[in-house]
Coordinates of C-alpha atoms and ligand atoms in Angstrom, one line a residue:
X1 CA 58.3 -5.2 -67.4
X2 CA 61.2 -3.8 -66.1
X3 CA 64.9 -5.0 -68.1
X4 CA 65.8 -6.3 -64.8
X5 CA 63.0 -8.3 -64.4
X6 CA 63.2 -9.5 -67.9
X7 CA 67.2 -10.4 -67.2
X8 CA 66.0 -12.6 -64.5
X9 CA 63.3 -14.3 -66.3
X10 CA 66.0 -15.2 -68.9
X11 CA 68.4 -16.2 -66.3
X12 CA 66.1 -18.0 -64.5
X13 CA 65.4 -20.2 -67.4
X14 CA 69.1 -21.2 -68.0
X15 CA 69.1 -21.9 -64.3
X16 CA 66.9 -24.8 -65.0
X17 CA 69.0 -26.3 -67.6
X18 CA 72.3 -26.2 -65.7
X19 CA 70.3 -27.8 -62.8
X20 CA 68.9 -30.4 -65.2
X21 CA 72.6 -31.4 -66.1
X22 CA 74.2 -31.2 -63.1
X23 CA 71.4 -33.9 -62.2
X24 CA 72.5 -35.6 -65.2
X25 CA 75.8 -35.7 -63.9
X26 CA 75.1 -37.1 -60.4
X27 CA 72.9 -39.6 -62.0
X28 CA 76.2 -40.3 -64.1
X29 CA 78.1 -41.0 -61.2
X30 CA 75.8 -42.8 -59.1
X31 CA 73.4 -44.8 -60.9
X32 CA 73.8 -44.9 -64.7
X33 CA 74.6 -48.2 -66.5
X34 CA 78.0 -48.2 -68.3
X35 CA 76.1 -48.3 -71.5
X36 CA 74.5 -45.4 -70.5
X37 CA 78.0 -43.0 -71.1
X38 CA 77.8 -42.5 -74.8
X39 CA 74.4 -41.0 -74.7
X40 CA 75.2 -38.8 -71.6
X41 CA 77.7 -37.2 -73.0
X42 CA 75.2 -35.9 -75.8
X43 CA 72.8 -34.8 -73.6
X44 CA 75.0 -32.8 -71.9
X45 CA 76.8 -31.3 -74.4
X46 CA 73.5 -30.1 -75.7
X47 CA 72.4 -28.6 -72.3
X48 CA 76.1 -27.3 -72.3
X49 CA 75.5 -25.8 -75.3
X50 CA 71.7 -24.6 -74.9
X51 CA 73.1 -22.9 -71.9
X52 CA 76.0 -21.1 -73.3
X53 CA 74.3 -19.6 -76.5
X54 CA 71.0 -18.4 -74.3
X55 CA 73.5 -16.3 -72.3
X56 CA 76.1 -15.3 -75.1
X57 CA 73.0 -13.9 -77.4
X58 CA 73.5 -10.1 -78.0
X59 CA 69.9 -9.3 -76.3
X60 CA 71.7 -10.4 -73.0
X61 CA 74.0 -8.0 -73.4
X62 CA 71.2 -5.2 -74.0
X63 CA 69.4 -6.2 -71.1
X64 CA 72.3 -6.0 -69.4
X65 CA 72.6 -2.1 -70.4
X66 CA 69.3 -1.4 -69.5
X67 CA 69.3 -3.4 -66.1
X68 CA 72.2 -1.5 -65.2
X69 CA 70.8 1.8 -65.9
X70 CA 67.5 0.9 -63.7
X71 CA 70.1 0.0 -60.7
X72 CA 72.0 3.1 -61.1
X73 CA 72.6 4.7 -57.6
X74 CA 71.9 1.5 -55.5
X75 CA 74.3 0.2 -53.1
X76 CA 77.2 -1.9 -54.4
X77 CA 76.5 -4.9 -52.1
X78 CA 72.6 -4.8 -53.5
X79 CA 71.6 -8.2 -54.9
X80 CA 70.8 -6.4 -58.6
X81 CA 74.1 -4.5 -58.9
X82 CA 75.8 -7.6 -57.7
X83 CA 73.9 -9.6 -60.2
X84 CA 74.5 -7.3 -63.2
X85 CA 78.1 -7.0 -62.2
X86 CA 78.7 -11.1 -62.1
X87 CA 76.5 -11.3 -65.3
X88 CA 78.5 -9.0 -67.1
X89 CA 81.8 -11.1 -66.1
X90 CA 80.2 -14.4 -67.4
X91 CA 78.7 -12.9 -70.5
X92 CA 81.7 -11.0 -71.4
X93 CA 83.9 -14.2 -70.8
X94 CA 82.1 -16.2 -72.6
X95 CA 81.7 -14.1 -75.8
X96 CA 85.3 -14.0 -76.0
X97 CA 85.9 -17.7 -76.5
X98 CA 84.8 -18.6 -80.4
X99 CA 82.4 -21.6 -80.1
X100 CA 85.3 -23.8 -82.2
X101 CA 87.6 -23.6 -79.0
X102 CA 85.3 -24.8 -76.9
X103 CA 84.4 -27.8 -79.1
X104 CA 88.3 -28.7 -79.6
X105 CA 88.9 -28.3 -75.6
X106 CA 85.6 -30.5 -75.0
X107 CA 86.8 -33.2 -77.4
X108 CA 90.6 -33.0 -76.6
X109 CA 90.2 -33.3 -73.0
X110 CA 87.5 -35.7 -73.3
X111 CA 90.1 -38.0 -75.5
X112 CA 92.9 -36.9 -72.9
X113 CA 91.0 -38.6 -69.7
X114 CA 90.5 -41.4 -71.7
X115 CA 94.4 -41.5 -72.4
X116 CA 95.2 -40.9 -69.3
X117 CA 93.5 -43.7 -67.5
X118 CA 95.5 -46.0 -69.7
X119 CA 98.8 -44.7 -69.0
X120 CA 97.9 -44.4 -65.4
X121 CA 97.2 -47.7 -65.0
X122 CA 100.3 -48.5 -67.3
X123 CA 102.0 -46.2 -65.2
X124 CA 103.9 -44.5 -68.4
X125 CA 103.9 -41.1 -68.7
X126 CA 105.3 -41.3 -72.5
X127 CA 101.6 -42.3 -73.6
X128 CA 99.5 -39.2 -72.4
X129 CA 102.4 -36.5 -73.2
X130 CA 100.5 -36.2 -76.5
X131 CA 97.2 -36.0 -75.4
X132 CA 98.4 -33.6 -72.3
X133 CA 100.7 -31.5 -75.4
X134 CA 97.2 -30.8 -77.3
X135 CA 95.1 -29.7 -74.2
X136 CA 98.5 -27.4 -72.7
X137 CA 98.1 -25.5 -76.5
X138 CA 94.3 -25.2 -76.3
X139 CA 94.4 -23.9 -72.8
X140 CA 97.3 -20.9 -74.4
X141 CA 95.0 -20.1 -77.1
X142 CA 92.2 -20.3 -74.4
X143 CA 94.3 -18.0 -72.5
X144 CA 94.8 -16.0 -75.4
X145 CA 91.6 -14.9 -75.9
X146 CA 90.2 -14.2 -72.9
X147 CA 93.4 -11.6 -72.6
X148 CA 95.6 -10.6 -69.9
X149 CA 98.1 -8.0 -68.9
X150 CA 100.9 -10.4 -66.6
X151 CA 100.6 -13.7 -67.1
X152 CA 98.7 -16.3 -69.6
X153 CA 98.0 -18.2 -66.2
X154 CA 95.6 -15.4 -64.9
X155 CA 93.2 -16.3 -67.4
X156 CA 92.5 -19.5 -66.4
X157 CA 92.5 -19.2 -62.8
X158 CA 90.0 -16.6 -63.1
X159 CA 88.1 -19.2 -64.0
X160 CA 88.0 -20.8 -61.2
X161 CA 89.4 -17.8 -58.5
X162 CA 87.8 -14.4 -60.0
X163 CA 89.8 -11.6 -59.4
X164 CA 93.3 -13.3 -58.1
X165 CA 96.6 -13.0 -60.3
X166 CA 99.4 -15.5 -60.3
X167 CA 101.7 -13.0 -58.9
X168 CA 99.4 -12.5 -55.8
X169 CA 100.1 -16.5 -55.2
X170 CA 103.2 -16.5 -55.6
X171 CA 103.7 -14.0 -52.6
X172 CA 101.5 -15.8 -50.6
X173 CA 102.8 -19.3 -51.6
X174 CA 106.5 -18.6 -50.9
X175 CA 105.5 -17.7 -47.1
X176 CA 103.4 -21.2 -46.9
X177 CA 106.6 -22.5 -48.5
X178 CA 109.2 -21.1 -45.9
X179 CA 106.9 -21.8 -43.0
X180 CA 106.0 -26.1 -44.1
X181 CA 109.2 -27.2 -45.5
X182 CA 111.0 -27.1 -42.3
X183 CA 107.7 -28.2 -40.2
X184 CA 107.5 -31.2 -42.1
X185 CA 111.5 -31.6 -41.8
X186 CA 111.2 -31.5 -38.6
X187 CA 108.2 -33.2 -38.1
X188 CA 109.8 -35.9 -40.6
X189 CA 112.4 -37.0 -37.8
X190 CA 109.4 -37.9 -35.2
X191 CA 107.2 -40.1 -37.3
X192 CA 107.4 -42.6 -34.6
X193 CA 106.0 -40.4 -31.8
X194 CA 102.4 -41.1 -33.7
X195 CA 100.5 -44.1 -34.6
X196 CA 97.4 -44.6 -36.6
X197 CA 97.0 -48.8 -36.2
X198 CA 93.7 -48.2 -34.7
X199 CA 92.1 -47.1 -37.1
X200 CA 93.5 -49.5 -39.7
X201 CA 91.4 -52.4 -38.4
X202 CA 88.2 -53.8 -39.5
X203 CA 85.2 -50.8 -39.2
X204 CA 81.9 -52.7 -39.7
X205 CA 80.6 -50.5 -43.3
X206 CA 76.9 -49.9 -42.3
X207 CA 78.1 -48.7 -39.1
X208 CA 80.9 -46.0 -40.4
X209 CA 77.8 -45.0 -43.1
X210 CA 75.5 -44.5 -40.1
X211 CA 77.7 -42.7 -38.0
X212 CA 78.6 -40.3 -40.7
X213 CA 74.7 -39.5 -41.1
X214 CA 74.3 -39.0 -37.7
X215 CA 77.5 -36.1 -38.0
X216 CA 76.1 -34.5 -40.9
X217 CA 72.6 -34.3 -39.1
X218 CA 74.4 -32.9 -36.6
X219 CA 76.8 -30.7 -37.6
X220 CA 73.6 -28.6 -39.5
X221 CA 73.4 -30.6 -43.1
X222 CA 69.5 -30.0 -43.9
X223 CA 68.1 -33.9 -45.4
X224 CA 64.8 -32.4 -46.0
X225 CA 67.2 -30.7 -48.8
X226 CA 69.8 -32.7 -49.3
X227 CA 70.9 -36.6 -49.4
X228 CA 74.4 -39.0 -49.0
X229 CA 75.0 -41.6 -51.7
X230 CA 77.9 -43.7 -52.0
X231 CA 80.3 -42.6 -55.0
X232 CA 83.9 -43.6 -55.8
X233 CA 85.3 -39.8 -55.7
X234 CA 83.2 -38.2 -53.6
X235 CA 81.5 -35.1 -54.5
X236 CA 79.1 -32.2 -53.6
X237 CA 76.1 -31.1 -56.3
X238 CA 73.1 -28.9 -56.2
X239 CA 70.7 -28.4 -58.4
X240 CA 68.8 -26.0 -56.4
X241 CA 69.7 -24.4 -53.2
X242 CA 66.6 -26.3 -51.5
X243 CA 68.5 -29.9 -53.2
X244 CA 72.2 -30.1 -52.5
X245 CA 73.5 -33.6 -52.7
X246 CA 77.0 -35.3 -51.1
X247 CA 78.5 -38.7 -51.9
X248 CA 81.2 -40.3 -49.8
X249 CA 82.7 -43.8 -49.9
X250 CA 83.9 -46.4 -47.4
X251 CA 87.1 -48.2 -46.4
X252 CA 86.5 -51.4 -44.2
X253 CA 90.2 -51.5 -43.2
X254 CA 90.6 -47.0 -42.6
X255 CA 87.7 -45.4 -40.4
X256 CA 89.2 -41.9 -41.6
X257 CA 88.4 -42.0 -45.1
X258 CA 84.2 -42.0 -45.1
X259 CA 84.5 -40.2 -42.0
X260 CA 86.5 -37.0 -43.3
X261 CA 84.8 -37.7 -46.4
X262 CA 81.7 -37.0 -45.6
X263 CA 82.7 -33.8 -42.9
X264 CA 84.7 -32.4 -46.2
X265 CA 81.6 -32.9 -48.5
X266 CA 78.9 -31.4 -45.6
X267 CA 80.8 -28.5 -45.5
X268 CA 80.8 -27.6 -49.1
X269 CA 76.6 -28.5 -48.8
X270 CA 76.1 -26.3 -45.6
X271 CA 77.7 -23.8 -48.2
X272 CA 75.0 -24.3 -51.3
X273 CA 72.4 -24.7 -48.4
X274 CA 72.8 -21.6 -46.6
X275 CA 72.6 -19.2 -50.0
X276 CA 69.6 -16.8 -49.5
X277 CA 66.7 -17.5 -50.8
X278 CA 66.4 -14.8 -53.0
X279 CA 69.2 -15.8 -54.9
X280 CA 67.5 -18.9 -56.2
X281 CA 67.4 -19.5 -60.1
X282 CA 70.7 -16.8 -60.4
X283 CA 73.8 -17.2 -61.4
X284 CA 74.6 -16.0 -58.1
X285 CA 73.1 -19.3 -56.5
X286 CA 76.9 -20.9 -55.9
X287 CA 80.0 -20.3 -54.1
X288 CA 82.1 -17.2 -54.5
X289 CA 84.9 -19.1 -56.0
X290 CA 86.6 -22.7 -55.4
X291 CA 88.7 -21.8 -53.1
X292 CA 86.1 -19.9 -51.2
X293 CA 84.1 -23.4 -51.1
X294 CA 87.1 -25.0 -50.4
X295 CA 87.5 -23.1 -47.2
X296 CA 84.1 -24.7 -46.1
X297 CA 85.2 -28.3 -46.1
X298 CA 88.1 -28.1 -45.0
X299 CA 86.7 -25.9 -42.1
X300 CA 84.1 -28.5 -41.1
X301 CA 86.8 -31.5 -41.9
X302 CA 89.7 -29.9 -39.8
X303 CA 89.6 -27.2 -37.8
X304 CA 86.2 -28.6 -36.8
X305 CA 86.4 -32.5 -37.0
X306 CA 90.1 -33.1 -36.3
X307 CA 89.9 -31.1 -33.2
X308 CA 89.7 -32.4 -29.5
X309 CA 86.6 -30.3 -28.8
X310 CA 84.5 -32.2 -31.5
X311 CA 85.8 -35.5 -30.3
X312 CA 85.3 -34.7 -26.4
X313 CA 82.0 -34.4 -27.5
X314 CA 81.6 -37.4 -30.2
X315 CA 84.1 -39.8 -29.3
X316 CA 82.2 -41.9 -26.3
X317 CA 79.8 -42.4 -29.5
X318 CA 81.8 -43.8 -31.5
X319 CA 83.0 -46.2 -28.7
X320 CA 80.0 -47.2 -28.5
X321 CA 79.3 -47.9 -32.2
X322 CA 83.0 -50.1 -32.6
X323 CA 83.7 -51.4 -28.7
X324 CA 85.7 -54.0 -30.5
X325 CA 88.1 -50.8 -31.8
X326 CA 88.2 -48.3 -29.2
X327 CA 86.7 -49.2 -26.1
X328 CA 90.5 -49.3 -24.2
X329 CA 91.3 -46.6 -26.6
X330 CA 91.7 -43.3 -25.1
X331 CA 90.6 -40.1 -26.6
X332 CA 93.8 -38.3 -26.6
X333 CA 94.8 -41.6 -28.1
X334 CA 92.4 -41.2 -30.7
X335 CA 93.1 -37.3 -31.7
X336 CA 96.3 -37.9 -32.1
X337 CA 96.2 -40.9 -34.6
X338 CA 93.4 -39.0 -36.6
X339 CA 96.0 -36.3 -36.7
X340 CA 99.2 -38.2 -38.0
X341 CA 101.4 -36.4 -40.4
X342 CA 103.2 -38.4 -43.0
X343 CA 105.3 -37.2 -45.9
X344 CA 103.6 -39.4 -48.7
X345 CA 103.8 -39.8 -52.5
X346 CA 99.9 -39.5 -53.3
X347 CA 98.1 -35.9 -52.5
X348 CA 94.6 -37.2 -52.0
X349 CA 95.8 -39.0 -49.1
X350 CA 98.5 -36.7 -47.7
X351 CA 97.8 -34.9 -44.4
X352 CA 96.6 -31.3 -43.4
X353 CA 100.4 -30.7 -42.8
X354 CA 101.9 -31.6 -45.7
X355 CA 98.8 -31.2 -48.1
X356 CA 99.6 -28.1 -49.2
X357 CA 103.3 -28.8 -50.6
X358 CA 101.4 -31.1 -53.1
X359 CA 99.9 -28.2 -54.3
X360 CA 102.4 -25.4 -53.9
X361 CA 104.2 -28.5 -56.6
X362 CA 101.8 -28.5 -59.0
X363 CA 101.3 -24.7 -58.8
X364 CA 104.7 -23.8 -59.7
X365 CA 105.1 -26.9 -62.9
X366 CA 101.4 -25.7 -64.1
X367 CA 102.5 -21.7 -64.3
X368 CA 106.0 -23.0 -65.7
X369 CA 104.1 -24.6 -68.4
X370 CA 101.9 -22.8 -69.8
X371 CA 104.4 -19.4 -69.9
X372 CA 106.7 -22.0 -71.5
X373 CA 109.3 -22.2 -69.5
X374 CA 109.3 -26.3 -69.0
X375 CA 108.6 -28.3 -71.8
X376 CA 106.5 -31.3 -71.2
X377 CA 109.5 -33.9 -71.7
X378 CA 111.1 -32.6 -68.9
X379 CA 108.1 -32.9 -66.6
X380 CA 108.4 -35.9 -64.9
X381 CA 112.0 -34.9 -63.8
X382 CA 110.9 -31.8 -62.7
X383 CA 107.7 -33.6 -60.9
X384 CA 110.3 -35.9 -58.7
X385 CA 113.2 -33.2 -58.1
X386 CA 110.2 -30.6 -56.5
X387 CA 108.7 -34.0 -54.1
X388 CA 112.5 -34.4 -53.2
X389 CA 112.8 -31.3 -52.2
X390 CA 109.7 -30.1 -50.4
X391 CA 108.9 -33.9 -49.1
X392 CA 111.7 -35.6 -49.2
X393 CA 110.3 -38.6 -50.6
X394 CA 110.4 -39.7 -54.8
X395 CA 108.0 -41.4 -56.7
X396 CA 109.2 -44.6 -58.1
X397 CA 106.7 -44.7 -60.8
X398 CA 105.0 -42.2 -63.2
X399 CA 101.6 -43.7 -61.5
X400 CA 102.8 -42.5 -58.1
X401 CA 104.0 -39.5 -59.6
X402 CA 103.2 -37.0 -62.3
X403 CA 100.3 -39.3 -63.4
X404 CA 98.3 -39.6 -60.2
X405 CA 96.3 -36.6 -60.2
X406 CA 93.0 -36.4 -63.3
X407 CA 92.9 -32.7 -63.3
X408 CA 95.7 -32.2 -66.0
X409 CA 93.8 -34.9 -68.5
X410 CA 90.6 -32.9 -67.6
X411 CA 91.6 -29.4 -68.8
X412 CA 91.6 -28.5 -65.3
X413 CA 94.6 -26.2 -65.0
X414 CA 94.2 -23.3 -63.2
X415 CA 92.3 -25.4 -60.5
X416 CA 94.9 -26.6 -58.3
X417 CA 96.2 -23.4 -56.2
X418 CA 92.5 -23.2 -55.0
X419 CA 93.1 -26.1 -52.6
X420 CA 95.2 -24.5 -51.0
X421 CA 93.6 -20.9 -51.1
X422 CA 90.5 -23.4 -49.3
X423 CA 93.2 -24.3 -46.5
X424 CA 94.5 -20.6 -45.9
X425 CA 90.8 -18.8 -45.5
X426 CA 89.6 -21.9 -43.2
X427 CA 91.8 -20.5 -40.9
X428 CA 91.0 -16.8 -41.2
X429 CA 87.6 -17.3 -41.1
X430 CA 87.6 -20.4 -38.3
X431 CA 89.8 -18.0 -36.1
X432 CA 87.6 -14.8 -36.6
X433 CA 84.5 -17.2 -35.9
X434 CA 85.7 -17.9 -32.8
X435 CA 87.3 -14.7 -31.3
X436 CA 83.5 -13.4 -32.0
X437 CA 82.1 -15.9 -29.7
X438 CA 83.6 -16.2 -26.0
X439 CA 81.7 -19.4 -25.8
X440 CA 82.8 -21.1 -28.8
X441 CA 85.3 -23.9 -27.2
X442 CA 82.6 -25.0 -25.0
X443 CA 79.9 -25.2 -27.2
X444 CA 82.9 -27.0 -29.7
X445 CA 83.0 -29.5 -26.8
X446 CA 78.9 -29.9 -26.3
X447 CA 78.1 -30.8 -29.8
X448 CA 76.3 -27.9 -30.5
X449 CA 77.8 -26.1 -33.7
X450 CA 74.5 -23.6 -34.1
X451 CA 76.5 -20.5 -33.6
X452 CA 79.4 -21.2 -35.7
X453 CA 77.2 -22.5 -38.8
X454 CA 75.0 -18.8 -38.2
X455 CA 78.6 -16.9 -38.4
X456 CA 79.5 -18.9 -41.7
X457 CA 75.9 -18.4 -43.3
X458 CA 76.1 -14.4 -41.7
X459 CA 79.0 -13.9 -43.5
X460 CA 79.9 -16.3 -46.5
X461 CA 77.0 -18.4 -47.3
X462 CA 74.3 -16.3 -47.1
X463 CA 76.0 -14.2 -50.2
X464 CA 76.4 -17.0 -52.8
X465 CA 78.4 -15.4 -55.7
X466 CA 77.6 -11.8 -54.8
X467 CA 81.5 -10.8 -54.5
X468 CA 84.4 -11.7 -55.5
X469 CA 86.7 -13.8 -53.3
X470 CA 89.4 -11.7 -52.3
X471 CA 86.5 -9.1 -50.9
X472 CA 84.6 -11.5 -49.4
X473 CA 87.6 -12.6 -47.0
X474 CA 87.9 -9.0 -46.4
X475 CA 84.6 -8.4 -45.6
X476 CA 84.0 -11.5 -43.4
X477 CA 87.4 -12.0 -41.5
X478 CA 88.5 -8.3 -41.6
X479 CA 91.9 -9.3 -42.9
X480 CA 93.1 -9.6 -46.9
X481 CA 94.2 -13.2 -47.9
X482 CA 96.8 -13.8 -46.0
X483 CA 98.8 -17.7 -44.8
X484 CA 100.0 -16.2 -41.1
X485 CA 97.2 -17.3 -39.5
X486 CA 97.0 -20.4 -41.5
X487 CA 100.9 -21.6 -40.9
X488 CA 100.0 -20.3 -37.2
X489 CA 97.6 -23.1 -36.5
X490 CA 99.6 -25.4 -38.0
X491 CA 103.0 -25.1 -36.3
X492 CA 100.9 -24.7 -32.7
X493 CA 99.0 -27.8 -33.2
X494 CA 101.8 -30.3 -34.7
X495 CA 104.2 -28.8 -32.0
X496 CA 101.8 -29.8 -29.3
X497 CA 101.6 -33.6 -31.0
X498 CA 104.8 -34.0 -32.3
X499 CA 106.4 -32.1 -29.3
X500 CA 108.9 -30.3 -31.4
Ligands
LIG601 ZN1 86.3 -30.2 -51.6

């Protein structure tokens, strides 16, 4: 048998146990008893576990010698090379973190969540500073051995971006910056030409959950390999590229929020879906990166579902399904209030406008932190002066404020400029999409999404994790990572609604 072959057998079989956790973890979060937690959390740290010492043994790394040399002279985009090349990263990576790290990071931040719900809900920031303290030095010794050459950041948003330095954000985020703050300035002094009390009225649950189904169905989400279940965050998980599971929730008194929800969440599954088959049991059987799956959802939940085309098209159905609502509504009516910008205190409810100083917020206090340049007393202060001056508005509380967001308490840092990398490439991609297509408006406005789903899984799905982000914009859109395009959209369609 050839080294390859015997590389894939051995990934294959630590395919099976991350797919047997990550069912664990949906099973966690959508039918598990509470008593149920304690032993969860020890079966997955042993799969965790089981899966990171099958691929950190040393014969790994010999396979990986003798793969390559087998694949010498193929193609770079070849599924092998790709897979030696991502293999490499992962086993490399994970060599370089001594088991003892990981434990303390899986025990501090597991502690830290815990904290933070409490002070959440006491709304004082003074009680997780501690807990958030121990997880900020972890995350710098973290940093410190997996080495860089700029910044201690890059580390850990390799994790979740490969291949993107701080410093490349930073340029990119400074033009989102100049282009938003004085949109939403200016945006800010219109509030009243938009109104959203129609769809804060009573939406019958069953209905909202049917319609959704009937979108997903429609917009290409495969049941046959997949299913919806209701979850309080909702999510996207796949254990298999032929089993790729969404949750959404529902809000009787807001038809946006299972609506969205469930758009956001089908286009990260068209994503998992549309992975070649021959990638199945790799580690090449996800997304690119998170901001590369990003880019999906907010695709499917924007450009596509918060555009008049998909509502010329779906909106006499939804009249139909809440006459009570919308019957004397009109469309235009409708597009506008789905598409209401608001500067707000809470990022998981702010708009596509404003979204993205959220995150531009947290970018710059994470990177500030962990190359020590704030200290975590002065966060909060830091927190509100930055909402003051890109939003204009200041939380009154710590809950409202620095508290609101888990990702922090989680270990999760690193994790929050992918958001917004997600709302930049939707646009590069959407656009280049449609400039290949001279009938894409019209088929937009018929309800039939075929061709733009067989561009996405032409050129992003189709490759899983084969490349690395910044290539695979390159590749697909033609263009490097770039927010013109992205602040282009923006300013054309909020001038339009907010005449400015
Ligand atoms: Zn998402």
């Amino acid at each position: 048998m050839s080294r390859l072959q015997q590389l894939k057998n051995r990934l294959a079989v630590i395919a099976d146990v991350n797919g047997a956790a990550s069912l664990l973890g949906w099973d966690q979060q959508i039918y598990m008893p509470a008593g149920g937690a304690a032993a969860r959390a020890e079966q997955l740290a042993t799969l965790g576990r089981l899966s990171h010492e099958m691929l950190t043994v040393s014969e790994i790394g010999e396979l990986l010698e003798g793969a390559a040399a087998e694949v010498a002279g193929q193609p770079d985009a070849a599924d092998a090379v790709c897979l030696i090349r991502v293999v490499r990263r992962d086993y490399d990576r994970a060599r370089k973190v001594p088991p003892d790290l990981v434990a303390e990071i899986a025990r501090a931040t597991s502690l830290g969540m815990e904290i933070w719900v409490q002070a959440w809900k006491a709304s004082n920031y003074s009680q997780f500073r501690p807990a958030f303290q121990r997880i900020l030095d972890l995350h710098k010794d973290l940093a410190r051995c997996l080495g860089f050459d700029e910044s201690p950041y890059d580390p850990l948003l390799d994790q979740y971006e490969p291949g993107i330095k701080k410093s490349e954000l930073v340029k990119i985020f400074a033009d989102v910056k100049a282009g938003l703050v004085p949109l939403v300035q200016a945006i800010s002094e219109r509030l009243d030409r938009v109104d959203d009390a129609i769809l804060r009225q009573k939406y019958a649950e069953q209905a909202q959950w049917d319609f959704g189904l009937e979108v997903a169905r429609h917009v290409g989400y495969d049941f046959n390999r997949g299913r919806q279940d209701k979850s309080v965050h909702p999510f996207t998980t796949s254990f298999s590229i032929n089993d790729v599971r969404i949750t959404t929730r529902t809000d009787e008194q807001f038809l946006p929020t299972a609506l969205f929800g469930t758009l956001h969440e089908c286009g990260h599954a068209l994503y998992e879906q549309g992975i070649s088959q021959s990638l199945e049991r790799t580690p090449l059987a996800s997304g690119a990166s998170l901001g590369i799956h990003e880019s999906q959802s907010r695709l499917w939940e924007n450009l596509v579902g918060r555009s008049r085309g998909f509502w010329k098209f779906f909106y006499p159905r939804l009249q139909q399904i809440f006459p009570a609502n919308l019957a004397a509504v009109a469309q235009e009516q409708f597009y506008r209030a789905i598409n209401r910008v608001e500067p707000s205190l809470i990022r998981v409810e702010a708009d596509e406008v404003t979204y993205n100083l959220h995150i531009l917020l947290r970018f710059e206090l994470e990177g500030d932190l962990i190359e020590g340049r704030l200290d975590l007393a002065d966060l909060p202060q830091a927190w509100n002066a930055k909402m003051t001056e890109y939003l204009g508005v200041v939380p009154t509380d710590d809950a409202l404020g620095v508290l609101q967001d888990v990702h922090w308490s989680n270990g999760l840092i690193g994790y929050f400029p992918t958001y917004s990398l997600g709302n930049l490439i939707s646009v590069q991609l959407f656009e280049k999409a449609q400039s290949a297509n001279p009938s894409f408006d019209s088929q937009v406005e018929a309800g039939d999404f075929l061709s733009l789903l067989a561009w996405l899984r032409e050129n992003i799905h189709r490759h899983g994790r084969k490349f690395l982000p910044s290539d695979l914009v390159k590749r697909a859109s033609g263009d490097p990572l770039q927010a013109g395009p992205y602040l282009g959209y923006l300013r054309n369609k909020y001038a339009e609604i907010y005449q400015l």
